[in-house]
Short mmCIF file of C-alpha atoms in Angstrom, two decimals:
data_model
loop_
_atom_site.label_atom_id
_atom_site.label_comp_id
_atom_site.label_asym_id
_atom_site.label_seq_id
_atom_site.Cartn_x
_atom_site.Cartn_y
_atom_site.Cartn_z
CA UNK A 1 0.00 0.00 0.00
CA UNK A 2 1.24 3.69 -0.93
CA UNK A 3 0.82 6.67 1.59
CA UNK A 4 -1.58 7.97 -0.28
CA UNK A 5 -4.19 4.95 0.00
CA UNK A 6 -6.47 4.33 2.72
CA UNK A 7 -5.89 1.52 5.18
CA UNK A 8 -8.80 -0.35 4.42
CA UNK A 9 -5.93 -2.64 1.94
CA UNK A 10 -3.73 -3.15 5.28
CA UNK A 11 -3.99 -6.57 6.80
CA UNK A 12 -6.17 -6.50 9.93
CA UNK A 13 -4.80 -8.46 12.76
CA UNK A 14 -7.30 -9.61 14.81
CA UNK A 15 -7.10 -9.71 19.24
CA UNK A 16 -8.33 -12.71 21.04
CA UNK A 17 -10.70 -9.82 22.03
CA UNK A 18 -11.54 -7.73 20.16
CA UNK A 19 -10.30 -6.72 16.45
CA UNK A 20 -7.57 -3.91 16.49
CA UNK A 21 -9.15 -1.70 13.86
CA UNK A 22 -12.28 0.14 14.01
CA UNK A 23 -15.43 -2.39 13.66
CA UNK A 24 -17.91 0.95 13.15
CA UNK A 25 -18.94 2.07 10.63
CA UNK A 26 -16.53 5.13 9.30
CA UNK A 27 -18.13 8.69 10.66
CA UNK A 28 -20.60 7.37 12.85
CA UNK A 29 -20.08 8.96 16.22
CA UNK A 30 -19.90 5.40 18.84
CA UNK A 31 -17.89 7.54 21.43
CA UNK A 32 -18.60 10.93 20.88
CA UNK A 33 -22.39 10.08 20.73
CA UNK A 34 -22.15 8.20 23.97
CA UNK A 35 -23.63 10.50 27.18
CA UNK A 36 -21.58 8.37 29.50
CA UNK A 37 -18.47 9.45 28.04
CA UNK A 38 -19.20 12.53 26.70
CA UNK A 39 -21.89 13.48 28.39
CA UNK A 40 -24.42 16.66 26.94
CA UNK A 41 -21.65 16.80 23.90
CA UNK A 42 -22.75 13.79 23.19
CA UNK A 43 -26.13 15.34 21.73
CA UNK A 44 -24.38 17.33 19.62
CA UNK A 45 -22.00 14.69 17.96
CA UNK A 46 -21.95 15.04 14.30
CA UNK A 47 -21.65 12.11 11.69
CA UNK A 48 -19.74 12.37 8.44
CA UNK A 49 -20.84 10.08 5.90
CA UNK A 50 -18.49 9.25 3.27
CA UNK A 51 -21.07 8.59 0.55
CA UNK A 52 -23.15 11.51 1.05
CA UNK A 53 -21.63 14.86 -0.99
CA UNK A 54 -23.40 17.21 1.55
CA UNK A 55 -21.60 15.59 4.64
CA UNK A 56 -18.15 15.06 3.10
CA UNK A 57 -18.19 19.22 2.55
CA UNK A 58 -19.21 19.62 6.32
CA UNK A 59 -16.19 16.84 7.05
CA UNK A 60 -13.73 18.74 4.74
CA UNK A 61 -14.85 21.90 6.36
CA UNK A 62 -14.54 20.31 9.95
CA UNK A 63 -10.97 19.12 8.68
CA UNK A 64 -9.85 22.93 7.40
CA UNK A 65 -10.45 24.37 10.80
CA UNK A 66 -9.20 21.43 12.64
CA UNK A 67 -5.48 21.66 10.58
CA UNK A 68 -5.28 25.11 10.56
CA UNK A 69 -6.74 26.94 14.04
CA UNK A 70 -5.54 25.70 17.91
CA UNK A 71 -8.18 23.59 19.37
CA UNK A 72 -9.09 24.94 22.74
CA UNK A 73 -6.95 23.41 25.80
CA UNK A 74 -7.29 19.50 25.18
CA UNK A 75 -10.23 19.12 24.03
CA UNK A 76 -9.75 15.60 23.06
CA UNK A 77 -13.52 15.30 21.95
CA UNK A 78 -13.02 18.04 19.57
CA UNK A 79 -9.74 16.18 18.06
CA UNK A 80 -12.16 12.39 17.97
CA UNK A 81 -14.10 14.83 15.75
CA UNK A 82 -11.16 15.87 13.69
CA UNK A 83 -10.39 12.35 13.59
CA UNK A 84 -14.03 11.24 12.17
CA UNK A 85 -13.77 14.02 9.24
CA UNK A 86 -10.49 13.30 8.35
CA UNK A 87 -11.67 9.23 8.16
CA UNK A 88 -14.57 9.80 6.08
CA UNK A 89 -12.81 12.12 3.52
CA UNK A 90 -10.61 9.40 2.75
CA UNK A 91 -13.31 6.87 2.15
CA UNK A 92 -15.20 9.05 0.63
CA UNK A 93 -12.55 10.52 -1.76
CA UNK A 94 -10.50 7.44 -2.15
CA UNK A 95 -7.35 8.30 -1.22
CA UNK A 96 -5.06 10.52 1.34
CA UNK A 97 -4.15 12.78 -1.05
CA UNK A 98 -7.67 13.35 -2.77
CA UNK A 99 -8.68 14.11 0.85
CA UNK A 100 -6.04 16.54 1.84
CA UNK A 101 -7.25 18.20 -1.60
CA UNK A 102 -10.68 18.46 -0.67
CA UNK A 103 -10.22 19.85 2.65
CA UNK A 104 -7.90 22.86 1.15
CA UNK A 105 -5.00 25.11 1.30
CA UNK A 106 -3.14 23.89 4.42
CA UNK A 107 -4.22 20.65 4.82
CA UNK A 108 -1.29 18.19 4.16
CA UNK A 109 -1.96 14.61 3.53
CA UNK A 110 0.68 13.60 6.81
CA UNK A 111 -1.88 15.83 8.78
CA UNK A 112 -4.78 13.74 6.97
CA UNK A 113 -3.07 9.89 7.20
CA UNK A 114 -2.20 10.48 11.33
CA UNK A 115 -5.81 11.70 12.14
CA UNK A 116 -7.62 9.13 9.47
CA UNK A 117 -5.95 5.90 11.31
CA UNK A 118 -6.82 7.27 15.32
CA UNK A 119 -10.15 7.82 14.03
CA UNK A 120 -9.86 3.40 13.08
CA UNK A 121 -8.45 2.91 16.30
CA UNK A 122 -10.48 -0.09 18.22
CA UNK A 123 -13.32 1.57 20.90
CA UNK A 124 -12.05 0.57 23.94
CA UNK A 125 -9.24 2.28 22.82
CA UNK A 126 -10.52 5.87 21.68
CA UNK A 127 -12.97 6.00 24.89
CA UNK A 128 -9.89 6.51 26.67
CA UNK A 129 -9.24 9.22 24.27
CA UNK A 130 -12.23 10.49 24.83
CA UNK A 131 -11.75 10.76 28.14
CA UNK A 132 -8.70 12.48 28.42
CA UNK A 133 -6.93 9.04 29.82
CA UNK A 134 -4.62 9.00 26.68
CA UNK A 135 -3.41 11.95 24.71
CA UNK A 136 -4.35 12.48 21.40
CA UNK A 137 -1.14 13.26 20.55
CA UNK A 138 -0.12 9.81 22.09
CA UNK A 139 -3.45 8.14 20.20
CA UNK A 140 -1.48 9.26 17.01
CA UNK A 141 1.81 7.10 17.51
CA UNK A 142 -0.61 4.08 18.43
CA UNK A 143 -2.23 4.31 15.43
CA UNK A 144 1.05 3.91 13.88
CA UNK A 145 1.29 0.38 15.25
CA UNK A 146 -0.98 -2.73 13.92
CA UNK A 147 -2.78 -5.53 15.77
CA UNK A 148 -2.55 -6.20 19.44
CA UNK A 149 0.05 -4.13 19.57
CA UNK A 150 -2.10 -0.98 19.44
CA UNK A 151 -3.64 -2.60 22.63
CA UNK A 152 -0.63 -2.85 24.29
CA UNK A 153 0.99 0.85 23.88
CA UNK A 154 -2.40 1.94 24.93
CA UNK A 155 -2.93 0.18 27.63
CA UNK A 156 0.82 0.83 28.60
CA UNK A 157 -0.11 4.34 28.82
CA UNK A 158 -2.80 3.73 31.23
CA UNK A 159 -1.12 1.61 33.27
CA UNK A 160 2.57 2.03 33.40
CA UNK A 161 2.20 6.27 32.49
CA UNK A 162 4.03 6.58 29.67
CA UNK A 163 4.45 9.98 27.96
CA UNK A 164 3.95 10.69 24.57
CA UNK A 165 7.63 10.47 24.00
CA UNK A 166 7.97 7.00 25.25
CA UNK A 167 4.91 6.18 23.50
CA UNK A 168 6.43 7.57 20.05
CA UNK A 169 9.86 5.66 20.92
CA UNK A 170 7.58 2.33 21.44
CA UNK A 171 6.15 2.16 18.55
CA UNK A 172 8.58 3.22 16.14
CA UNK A 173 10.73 0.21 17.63
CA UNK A 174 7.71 -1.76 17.80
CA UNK A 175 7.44 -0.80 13.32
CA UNK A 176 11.52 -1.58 13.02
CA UNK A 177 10.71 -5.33 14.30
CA UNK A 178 10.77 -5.17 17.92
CA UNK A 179 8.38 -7.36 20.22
CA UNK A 180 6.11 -5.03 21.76
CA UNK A 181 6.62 -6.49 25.15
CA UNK A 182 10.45 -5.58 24.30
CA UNK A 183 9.77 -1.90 23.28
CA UNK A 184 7.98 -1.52 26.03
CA UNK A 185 10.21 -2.92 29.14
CA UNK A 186 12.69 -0.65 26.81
CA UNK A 187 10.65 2.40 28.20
CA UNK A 188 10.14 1.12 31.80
CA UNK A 189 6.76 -0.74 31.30
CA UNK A 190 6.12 -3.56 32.36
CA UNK A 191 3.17 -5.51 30.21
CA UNK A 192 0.30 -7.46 32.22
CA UNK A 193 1.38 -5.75 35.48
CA UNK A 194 -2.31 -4.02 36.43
CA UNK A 195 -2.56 -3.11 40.06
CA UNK A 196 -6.55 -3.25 41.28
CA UNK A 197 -8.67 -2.35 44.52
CA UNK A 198 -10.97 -5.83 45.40
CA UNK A 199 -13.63 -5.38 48.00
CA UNK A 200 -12.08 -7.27 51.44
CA UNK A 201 -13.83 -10.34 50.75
CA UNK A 202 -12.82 -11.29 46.91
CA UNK A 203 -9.47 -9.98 47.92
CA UNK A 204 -9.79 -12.59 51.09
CA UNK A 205 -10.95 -15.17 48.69
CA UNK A 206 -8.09 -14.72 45.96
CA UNK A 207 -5.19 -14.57 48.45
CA UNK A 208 -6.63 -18.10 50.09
CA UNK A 209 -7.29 -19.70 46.82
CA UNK A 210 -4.00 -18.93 45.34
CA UNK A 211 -2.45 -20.16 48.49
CA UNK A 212 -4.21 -23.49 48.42
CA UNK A 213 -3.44 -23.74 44.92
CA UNK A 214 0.13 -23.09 45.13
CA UNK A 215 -0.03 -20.15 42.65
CA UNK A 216 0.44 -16.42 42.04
CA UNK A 217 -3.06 -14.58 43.04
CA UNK A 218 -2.50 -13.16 38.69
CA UNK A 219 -2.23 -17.00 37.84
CA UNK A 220 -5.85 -17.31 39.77
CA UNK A 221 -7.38 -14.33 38.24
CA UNK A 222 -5.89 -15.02 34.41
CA UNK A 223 -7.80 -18.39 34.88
CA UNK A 224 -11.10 -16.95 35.89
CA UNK A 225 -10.60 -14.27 33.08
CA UNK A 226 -10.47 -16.50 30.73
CA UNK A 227 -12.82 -19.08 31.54
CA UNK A 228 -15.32 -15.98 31.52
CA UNK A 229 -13.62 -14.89 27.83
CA UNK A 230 -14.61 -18.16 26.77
CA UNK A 231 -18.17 -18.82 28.37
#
């Protein structure tokens, strides 16, 4: 695939969970619509579809102001909505560069191709964004990334605090052929650690099963993960 064509050609690696790419359908507003993220916003959320001429101006307009004026503070809501224009011009014109033409003077097809692929990132993923958990400017590198390894830098951020810069170091190791559990013990994370609060009594319960058992209270709560994965 050239830079200028839209990653629908990529290969899609799928999780044990869930896909890594967007399962939605382009434009349509899953997070920003949602109340419990977004809360009154969410009423205002707009959808770009790619097929319909009227919406792909309103999505190249969205993407001329959102390349060319400061968003206010970090609005990360306002930059999902970025995201979602820049998407759907490049379904709907076919190409990065066809979309960075449509939107105008100013708009350059790097600007276009970074914003396009957060928009694809998986839900669970961009709710974060949403929520001001994970940068935007951090979603970006992710997207730069493929399969469960999107997952992984993301959740790395959430869980270990990585910056943007170790976040943008991750993944371009991750691209040159590193292990993504490499790149990121490179940066001081450490992938599956997850520290949790447990009401007294499951917490009671874990630490006397695990002791029974002979095993590591994670060993006892990967096994009841997974039997509930596959029920």
């Amino acid at each position: 695939m050239s830079d200028e064509r839209p990653d629908s050609a990529r290969e899609r690696a799928e999780s044990q969970w869930r896909p890594a790419d967007r399962e939605a359908e382009v434009g349509e507003p899953v997070v920003r619509g949602d109340p419990a993220v977004t809360g009154e916003r969410a009423e205002r959320a707009a959808r770009f579809d790619p097929d319909d001429p009227e919406s792909l101006e309103r999505a190249a307009d969205t993407v001329r102001r959102f390349a060319t004026e400061a968003v206010a503070g970090d609005d990360n809501v306002v930059m999902l909505r970025g995201a979602a224009a820049c998407a759907a011009l490049v379904r709907g014109h076919g190409s990065y560069k066809a979309a960075a033409e449509a939107a105008g003077d100013g708009v350059q097809v790097s600007f276009i191709r970074k914003w396009a692929r957060v928009h694809d990132l998986p839900e669970s993923i961009r709710r974060h964004v949403a929520r001001g958990h994970i940068a935007p400017t951090a979603a970006k590198h992710i997207a730069r990334v493929a399969g469960d390894a999107r997952f992984d830098l993301a959740w790395a951020v959430l869980d270990a605090d990585l910056t943007v810069r170790e976040v943008r170091r991750a993944a371009s190791a991750i691209n040159d052929g590193t292990s993504p559990e490499a790149a990121l013990r490179a940066e001081g994370a450490r992938p599956g650690e997850l520290s949790i609060d447990l009401p007294p009594d499951v917490y009671r319960w874990l630490r006397d099963r695990a002791s029974l058992e002979n095993r590591d209270p994670g060993d006892v709560v990967a096994a009841a993960l997974d039997e509930h994965r596959d029920a």
